[in-house]
mmCIF file of C-alpha atoms and ligand atoms in Angstrom:
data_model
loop_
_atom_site.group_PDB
_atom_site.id
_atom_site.type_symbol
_atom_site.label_atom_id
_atom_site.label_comp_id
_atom_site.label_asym_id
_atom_site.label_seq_id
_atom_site.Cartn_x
_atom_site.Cartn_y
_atom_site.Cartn_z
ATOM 1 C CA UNK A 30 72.423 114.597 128.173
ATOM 2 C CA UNK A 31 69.099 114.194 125.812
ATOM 3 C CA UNK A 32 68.807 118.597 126.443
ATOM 4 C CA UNK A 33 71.964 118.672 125.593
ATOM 5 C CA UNK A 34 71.243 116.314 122.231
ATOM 6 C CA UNK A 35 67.835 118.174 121.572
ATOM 7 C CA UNK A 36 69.627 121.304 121.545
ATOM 8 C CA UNK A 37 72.251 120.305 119.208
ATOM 9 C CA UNK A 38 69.631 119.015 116.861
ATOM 10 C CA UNK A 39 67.696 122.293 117.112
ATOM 11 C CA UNK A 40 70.392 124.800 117.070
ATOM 12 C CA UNK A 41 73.069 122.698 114.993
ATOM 13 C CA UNK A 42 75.618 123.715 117.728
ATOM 14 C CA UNK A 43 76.692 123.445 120.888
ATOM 15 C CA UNK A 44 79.411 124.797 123.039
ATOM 16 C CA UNK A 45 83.347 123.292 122.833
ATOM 17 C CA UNK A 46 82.136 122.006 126.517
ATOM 18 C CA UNK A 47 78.543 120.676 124.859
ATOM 19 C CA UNK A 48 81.000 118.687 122.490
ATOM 20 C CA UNK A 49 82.882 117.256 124.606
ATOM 21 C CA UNK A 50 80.088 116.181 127.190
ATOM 22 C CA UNK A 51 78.889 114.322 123.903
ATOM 23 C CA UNK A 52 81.819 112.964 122.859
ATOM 24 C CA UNK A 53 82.932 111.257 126.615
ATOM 25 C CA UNK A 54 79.592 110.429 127.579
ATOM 26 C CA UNK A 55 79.035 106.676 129.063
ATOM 27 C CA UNK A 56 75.629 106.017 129.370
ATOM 28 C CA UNK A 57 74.419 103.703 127.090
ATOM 29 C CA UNK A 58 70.802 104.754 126.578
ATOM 30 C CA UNK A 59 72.226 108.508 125.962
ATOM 31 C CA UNK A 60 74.518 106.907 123.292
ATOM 32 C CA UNK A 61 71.843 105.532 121.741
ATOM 33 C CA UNK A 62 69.306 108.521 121.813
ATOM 34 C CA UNK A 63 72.234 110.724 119.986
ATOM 35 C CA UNK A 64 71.989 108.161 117.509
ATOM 36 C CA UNK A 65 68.273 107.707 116.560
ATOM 37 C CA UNK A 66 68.424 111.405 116.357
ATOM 38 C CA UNK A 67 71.265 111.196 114.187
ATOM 39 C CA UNK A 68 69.455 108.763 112.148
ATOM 40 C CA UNK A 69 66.143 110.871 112.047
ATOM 41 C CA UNK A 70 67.830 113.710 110.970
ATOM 42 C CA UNK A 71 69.364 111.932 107.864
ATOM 43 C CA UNK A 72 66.051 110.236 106.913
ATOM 44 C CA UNK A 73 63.916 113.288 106.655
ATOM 45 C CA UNK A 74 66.708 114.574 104.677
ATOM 46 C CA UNK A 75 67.407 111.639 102.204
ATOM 47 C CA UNK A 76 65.173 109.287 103.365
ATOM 48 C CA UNK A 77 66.349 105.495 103.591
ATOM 49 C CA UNK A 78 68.366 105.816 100.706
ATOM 50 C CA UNK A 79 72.217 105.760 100.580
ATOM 51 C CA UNK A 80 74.398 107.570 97.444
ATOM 52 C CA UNK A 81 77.152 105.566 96.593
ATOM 53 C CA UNK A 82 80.330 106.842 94.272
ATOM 54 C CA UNK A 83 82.784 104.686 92.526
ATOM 55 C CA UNK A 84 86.584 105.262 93.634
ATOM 56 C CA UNK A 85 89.221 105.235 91.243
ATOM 57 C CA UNK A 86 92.077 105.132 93.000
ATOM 58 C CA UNK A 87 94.221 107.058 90.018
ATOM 59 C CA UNK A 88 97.806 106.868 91.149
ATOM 60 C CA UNK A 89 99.437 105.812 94.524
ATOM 61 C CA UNK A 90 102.759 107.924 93.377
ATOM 62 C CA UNK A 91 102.844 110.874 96.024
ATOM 63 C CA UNK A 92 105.460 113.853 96.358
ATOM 64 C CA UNK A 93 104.117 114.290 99.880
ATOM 65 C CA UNK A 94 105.400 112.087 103.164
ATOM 66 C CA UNK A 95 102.628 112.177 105.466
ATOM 67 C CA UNK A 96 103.659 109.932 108.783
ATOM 68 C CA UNK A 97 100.706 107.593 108.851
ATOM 69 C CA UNK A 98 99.859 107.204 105.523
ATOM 70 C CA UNK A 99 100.981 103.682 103.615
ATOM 71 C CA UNK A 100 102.044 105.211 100.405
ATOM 72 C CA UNK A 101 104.298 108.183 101.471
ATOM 73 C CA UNK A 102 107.002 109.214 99.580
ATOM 74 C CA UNK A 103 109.751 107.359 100.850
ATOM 75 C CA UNK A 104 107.780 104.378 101.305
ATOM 76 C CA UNK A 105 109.872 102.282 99.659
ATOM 77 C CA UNK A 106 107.935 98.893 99.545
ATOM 78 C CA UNK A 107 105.381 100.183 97.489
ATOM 79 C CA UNK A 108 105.609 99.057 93.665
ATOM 80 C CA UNK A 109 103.989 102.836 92.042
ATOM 81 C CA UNK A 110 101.321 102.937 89.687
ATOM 82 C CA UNK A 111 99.353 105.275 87.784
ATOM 83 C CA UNK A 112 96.673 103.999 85.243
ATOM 84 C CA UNK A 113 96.341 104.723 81.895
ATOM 85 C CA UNK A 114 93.570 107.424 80.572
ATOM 86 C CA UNK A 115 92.244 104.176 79.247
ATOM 87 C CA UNK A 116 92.012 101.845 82.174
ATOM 88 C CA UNK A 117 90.238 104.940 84.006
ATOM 89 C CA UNK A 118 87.921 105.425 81.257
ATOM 90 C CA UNK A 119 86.939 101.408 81.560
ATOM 91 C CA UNK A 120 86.712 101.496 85.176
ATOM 92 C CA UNK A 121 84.356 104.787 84.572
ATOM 93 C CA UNK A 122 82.549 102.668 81.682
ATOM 94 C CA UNK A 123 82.229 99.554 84.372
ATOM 95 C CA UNK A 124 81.156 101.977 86.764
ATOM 96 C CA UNK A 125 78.138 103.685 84.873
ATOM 97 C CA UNK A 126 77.056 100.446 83.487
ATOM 98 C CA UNK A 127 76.879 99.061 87.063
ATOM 99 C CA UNK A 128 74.416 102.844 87.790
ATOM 100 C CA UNK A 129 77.006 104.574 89.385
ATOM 101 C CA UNK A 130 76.499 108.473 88.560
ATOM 102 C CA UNK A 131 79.299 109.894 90.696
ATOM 103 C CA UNK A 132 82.689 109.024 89.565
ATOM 104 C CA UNK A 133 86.343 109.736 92.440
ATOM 105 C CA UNK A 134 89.542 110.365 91.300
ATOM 106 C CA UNK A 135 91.415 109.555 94.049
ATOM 107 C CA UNK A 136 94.825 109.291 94.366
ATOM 108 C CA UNK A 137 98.667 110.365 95.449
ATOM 109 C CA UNK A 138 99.587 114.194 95.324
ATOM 110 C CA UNK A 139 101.732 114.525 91.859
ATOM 111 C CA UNK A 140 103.578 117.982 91.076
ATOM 112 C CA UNK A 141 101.734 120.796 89.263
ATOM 113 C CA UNK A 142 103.276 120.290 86.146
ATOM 114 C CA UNK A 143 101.318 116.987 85.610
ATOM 115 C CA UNK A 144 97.834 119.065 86.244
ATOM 116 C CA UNK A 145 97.120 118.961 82.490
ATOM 117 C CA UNK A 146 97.263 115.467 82.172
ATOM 118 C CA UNK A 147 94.520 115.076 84.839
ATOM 119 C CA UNK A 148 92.474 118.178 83.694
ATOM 120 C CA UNK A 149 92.256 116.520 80.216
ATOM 121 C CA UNK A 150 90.998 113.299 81.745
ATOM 122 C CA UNK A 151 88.058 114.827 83.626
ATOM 123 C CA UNK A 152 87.215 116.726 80.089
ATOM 124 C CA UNK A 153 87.503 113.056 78.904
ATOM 125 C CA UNK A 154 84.768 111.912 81.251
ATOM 126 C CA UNK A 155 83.012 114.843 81.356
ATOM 127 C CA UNK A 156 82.054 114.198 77.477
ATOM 128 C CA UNK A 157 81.629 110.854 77.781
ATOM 129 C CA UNK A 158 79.118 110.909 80.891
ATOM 130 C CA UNK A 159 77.864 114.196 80.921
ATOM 131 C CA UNK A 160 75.264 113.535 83.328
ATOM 132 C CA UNK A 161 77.635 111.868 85.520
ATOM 133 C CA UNK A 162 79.607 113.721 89.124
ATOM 134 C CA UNK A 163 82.867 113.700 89.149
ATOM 135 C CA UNK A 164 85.034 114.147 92.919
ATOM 136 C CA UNK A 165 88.924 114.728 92.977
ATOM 137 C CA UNK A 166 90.472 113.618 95.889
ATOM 138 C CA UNK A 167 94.188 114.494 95.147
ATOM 139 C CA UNK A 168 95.566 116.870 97.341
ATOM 140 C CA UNK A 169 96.794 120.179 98.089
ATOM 141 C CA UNK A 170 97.711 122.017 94.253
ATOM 142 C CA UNK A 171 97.373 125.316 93.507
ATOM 143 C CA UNK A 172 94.537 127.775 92.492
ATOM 144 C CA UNK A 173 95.440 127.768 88.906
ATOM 145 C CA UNK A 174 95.486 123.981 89.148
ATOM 146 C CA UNK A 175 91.958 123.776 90.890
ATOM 147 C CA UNK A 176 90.609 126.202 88.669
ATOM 148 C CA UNK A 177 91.853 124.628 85.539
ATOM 149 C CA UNK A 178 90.005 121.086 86.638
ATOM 150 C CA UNK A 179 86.836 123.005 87.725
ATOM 151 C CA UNK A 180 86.236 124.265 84.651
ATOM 152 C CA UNK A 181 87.554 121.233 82.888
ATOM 153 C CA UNK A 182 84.013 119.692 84.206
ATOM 154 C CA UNK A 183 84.846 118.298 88.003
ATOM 155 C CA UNK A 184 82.436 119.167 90.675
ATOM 156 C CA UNK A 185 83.561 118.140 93.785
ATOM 157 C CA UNK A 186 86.481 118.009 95.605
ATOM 158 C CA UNK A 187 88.117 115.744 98.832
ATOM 159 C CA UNK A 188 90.706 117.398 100.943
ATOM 160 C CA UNK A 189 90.593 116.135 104.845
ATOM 161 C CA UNK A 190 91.915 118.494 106.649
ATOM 162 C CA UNK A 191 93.411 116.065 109.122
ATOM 163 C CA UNK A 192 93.064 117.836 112.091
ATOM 164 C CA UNK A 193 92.331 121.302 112.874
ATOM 165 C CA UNK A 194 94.965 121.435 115.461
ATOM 166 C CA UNK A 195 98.275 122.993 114.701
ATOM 167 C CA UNK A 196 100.342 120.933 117.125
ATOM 168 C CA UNK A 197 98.645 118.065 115.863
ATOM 169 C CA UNK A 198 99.174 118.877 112.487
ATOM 170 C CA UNK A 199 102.788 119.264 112.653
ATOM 171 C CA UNK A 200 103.110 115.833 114.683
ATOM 172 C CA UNK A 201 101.459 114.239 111.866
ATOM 173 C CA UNK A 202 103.031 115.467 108.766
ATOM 174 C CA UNK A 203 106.407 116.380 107.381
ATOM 175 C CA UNK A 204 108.052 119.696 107.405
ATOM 176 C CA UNK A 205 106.801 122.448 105.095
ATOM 177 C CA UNK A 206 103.217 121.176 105.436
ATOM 178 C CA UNK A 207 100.827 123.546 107.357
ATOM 179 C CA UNK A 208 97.427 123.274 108.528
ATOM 180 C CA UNK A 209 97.257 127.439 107.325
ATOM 181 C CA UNK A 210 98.121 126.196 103.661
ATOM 182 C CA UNK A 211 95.627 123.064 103.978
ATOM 183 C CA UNK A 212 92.606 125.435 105.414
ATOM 184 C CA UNK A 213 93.285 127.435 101.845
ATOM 185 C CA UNK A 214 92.774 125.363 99.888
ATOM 186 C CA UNK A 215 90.138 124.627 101.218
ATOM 187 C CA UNK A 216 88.706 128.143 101.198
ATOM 188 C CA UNK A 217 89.718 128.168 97.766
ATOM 189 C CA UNK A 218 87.948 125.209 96.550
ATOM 190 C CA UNK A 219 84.816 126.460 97.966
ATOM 191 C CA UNK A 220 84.943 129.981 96.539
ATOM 192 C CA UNK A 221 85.671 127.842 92.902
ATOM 193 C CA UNK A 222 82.366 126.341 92.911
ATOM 194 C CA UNK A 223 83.404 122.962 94.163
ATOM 195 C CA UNK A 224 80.964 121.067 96.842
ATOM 196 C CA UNK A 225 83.607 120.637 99.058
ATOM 197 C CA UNK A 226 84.981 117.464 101.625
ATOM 198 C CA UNK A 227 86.667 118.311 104.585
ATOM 199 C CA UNK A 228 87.339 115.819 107.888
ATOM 200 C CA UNK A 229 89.563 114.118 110.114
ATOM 201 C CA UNK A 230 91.038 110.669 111.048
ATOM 202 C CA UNK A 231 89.992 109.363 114.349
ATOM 203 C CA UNK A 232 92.458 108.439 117.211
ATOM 204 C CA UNK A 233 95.304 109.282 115.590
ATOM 205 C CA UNK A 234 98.702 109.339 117.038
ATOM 206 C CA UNK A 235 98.637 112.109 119.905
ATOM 207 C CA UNK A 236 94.845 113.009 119.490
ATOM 208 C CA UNK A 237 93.288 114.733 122.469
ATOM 209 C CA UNK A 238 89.946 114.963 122.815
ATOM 210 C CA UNK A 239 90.518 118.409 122.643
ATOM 211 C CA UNK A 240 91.676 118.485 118.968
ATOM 212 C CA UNK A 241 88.466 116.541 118.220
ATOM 213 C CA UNK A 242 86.800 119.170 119.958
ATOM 214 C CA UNK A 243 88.482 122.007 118.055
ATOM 215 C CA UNK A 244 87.551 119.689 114.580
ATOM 216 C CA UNK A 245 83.863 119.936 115.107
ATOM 217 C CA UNK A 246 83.878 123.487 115.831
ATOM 218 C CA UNK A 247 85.954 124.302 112.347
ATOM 219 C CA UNK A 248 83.642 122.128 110.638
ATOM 220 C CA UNK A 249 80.883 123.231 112.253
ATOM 221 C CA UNK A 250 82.070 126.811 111.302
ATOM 222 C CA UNK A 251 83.081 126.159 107.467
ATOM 223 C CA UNK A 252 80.414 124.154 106.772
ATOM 224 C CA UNK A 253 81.380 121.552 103.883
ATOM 225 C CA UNK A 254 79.319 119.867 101.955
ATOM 226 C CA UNK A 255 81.034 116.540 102.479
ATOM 227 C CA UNK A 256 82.240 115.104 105.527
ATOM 228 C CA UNK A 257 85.330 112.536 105.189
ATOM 229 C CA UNK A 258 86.203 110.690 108.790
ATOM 230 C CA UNK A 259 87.225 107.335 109.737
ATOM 231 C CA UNK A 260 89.509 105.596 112.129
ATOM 232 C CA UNK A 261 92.847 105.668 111.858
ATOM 233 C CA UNK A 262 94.786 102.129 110.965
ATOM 234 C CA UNK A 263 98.240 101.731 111.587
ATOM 235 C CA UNK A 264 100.445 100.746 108.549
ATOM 236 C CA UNK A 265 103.463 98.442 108.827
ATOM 237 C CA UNK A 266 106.038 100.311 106.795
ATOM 238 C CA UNK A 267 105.258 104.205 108.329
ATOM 239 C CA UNK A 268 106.610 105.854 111.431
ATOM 240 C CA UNK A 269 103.387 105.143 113.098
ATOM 241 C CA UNK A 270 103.271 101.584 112.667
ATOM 242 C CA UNK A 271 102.951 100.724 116.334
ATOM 243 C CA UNK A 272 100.357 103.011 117.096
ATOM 244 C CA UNK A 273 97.009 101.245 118.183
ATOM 245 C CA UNK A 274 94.109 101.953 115.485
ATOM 246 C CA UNK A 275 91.110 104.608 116.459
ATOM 247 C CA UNK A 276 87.768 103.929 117.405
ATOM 248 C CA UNK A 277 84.887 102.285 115.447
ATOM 249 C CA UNK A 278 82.686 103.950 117.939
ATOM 250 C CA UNK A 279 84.372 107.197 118.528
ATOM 251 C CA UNK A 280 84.165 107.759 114.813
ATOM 252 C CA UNK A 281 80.079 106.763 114.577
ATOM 253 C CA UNK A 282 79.901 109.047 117.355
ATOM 254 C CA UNK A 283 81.554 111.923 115.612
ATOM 255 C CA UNK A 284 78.953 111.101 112.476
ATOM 256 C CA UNK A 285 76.161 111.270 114.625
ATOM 257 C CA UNK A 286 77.378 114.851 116.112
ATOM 258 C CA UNK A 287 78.030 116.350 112.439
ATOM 259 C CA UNK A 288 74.768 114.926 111.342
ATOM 260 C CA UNK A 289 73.067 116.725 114.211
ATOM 261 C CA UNK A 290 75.028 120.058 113.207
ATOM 262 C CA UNK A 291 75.081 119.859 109.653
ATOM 263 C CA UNK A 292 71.586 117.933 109.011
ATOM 264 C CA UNK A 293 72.415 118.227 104.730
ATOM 265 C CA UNK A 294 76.242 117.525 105.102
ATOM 266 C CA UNK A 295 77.070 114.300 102.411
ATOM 267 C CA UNK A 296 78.670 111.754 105.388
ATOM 268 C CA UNK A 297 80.071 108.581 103.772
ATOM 269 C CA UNK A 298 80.397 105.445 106.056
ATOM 270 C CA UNK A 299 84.561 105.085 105.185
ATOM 271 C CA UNK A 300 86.320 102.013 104.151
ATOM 272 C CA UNK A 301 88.316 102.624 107.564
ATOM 273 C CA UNK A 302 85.038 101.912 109.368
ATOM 274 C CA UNK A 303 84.518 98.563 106.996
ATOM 275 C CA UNK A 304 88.271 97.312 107.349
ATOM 276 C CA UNK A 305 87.969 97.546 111.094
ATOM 277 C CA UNK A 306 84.713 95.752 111.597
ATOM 278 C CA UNK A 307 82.501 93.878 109.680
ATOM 279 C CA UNK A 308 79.737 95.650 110.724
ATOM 280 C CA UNK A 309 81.406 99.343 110.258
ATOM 281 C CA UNK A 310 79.881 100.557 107.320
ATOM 282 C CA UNK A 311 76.126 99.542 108.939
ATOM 283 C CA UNK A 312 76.995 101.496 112.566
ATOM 284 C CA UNK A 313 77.848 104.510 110.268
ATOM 285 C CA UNK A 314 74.791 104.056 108.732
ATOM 286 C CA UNK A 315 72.681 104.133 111.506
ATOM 287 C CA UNK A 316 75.266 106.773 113.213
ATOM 288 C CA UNK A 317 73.503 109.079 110.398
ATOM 289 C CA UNK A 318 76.025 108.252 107.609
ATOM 290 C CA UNK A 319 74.691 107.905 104.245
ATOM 291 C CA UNK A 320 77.179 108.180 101.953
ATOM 292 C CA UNK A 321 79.251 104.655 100.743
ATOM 293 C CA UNK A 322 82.336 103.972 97.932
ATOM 294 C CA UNK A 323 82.573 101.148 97.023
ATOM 295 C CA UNK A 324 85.856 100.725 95.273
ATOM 296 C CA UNK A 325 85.801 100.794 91.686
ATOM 297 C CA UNK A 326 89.670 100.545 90.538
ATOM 298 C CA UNK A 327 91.260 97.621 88.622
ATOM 299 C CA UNK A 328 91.504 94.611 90.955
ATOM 300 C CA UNK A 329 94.948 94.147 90.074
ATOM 301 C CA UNK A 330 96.019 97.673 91.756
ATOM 302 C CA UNK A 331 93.800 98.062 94.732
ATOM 303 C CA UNK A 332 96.871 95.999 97.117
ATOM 304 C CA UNK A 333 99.101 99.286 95.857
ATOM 305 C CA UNK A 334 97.066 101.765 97.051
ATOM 306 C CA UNK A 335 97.274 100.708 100.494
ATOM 307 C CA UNK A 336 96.985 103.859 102.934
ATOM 308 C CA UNK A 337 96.872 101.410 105.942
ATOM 309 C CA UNK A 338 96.987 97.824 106.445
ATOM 310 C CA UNK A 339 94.115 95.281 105.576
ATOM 311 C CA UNK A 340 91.950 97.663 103.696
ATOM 312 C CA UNK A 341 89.004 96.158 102.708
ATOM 313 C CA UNK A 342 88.685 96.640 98.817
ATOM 314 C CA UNK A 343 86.775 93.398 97.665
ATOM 315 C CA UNK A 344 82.846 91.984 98.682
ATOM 316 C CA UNK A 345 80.658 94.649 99.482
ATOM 317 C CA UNK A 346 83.707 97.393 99.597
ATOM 318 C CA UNK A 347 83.930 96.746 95.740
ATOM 319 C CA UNK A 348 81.898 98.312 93.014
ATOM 320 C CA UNK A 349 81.352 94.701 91.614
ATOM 321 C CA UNK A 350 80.317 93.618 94.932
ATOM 322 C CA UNK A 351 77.295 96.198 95.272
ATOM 323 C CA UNK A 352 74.471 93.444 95.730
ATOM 324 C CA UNK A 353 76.718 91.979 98.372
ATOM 325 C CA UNK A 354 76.085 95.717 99.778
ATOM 326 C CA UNK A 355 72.796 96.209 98.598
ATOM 327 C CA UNK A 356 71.811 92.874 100.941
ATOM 328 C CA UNK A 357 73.354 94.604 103.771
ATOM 329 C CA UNK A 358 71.919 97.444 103.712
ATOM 330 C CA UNK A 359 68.525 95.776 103.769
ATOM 331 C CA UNK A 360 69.246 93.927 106.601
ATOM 332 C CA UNK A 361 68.813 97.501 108.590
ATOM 333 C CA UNK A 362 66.004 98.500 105.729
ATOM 334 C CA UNK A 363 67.960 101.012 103.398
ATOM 335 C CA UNK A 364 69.082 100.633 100.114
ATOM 336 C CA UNK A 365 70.978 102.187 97.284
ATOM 337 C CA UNK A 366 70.064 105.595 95.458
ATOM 338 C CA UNK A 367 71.465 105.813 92.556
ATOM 339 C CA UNK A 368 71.012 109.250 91.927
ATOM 340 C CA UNK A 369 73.735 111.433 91.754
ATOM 341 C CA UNK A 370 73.771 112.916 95.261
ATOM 342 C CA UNK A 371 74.647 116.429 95.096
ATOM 343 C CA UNK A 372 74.803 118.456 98.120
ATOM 344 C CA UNK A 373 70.840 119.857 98.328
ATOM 345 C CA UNK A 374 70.146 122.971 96.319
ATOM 346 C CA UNK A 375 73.498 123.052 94.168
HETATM 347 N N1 5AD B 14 94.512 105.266 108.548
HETATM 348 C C1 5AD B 14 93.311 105.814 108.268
HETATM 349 N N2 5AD B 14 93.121 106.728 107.308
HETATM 350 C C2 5AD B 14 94.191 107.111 106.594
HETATM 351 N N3 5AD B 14 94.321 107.997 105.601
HETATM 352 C C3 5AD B 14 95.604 108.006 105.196
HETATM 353 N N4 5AD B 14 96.323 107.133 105.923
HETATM 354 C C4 5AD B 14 95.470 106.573 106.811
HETATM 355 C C5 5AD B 14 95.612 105.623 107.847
HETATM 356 N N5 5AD B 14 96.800 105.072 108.143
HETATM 357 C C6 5AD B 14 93.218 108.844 105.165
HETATM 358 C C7 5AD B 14 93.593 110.325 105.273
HETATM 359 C C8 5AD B 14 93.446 110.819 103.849
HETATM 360 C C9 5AD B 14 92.523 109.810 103.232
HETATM 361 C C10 5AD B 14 92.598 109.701 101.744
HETATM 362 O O1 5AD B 14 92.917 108.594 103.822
HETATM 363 O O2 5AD B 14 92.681 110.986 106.138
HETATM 364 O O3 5AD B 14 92.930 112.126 103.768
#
């Protein structure tokens, strides 16, 4: 097993088999060797620090009716939101006063024709904190769309692709979604000049192994700057409310694999991780994770925007919380950079 590790830390990839040898592996000690090499990797890339963004979490109103997610479309026990150019401006103001430098817009897919609305926000932003990042995290939309908030100032952009697998796929969304139309946008992002997200929930409904398998090698292949994964959580109100939630460890495991493969990859330690553990967001950490967002939205909306149940949005999840955080991550001797945190070399 600790060839097979060096190899994949060497050669940033192994075969579908390699994967999966890593990924069902037993042994304790081998567990723990993939992740001090993990966490080597990461250090002599960023050292002991860990970026942190502040997430807005713009609008839980979606047009889309994905089956595990809490605020689907015809979810109809959530009370819809969208905040005001102002409130978003405050939370940004509370945000940079706090030292964050990297800003998410995160939210519910809306229609094209409100794309203006949201390009003249990031100009808003973009003015106001020039030497700030700012990440969209709001679906699929089309070129003209992506290009129009490119060059209205935003720089990155989150879009999971879920899973790779087209079975999958289908089993997890509604009809007319595609994993084709996903992996385009994608493409497209990149090609706009975005530093670009991609990644997967863990133990979803009807996961194989396989499909986690077939994950790694796509991101392994398209190479993204970011890397979004946590477990999945069941929500009460969607189809998939009876499903068991995925892995704490599976999901460290698969951060641990991608740090190995893509040693400058951006790898935040999700809220999933936090909400199902209280010591998720420190086994990301030391999985090779070194990415956290702490949520930076009004208190008052953060119980709306609930993608799956119990999600941990206060303490050290919360922007205001970040010396709650801060203490944490000393425990396990990092701490917070404050810098921006763009992908090397861009
Ligand atoms: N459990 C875990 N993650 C979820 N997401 C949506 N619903 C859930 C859930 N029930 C994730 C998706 C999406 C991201 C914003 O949140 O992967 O891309």
């Amino acid at each position: 097993m600790k060839d097979l590790i060096d190899q994949l830390r060497a050669k940033h990839k192994l075969t579908p088999e390699g994967y999966r040898a890593l990924l069902t592996m037993r042994d304790s000690q081998d567990v723990e060797y993939l992740m001090e090499q993990a966490r080597e990797v990461a250090q002599a890339q960023f050292g002991k620090g860990i970026f942190v963004r502040g997430l807005i979490e713009l609008t839980n109103v979606c047009r889309n009716d994905c089956l595990y997610c809490g605020i689907r479309r015809s979810n109809s026990n959530v009370s819809r939101y969208t905040l005001t150019r102002e409130q978003v401006l405050d939370c940004c103001e509370q945000g940079f006063e706090i030292g964050f430098r990297t800003f998410v817009l995160q939210g519910g897919e809306w229609g094209e024709e409100r794309s203006t609305w949201i390009a003249e926000l990031i100009r808003d932003i973009r003015q106001r904190w020039p030497e700030c990042a700012i990440t969209l995290s709001l679906g699929e939309h089309t070129r003209e769309t992506y290009a129009m908030w490119r060059e209205a100032g935003a720089d990155r952009y989150l879009l999971r692709h879920e899973t790779h697998n087209k079975r999958l796929y289908s089993l997890l969304h509604p009809e007319g979604m595609t994993i084709q139309h996903r992996l385009q946008c994608l493409d497209c992002l990149k090609e706009l000049g975005f530093q670009v997200g991609a990644g997967i929930m863990v133990g979803s409904p009807f996961q194989s192994l396989n499909s986690i398998v077939e994950d790694i090698m796509y991101l392994v292949d398209f190479k993204p700057h970011m890397i979004g994964i946590g477990p999945f959580i069941p929500q009460h109100d969607t189809p998939f409310s009876r499903f068991p939630a995925g892995s704490v460890d599976m999901t460290a495991r698969l951060y641990a694999i991608l740090r190995l493969a893509l040693p400058q990859a951006l790898i935040p330690s999700t809220t999933a991780m936090a909400t199902l553990s209280p010591d998720g967001r420190l086994r990301g950490i030391l999985a090779g994770a070194n990415v956290v967002m702490p949520n930076l939205s009004p208190a008052d909306n953060r119980a709306k925007y609930a993608l799956y149940d119990n999600k941990a949005s206060f303490g050290a999840e919360s922007a205001q919380g970040i010396n709650k955080l801060a203490d944490e991550l000393s425990l396990i001797g990092y701490h917070i950079d404050w810098s921006r945190g763009d992908f090397p070399n861009t």
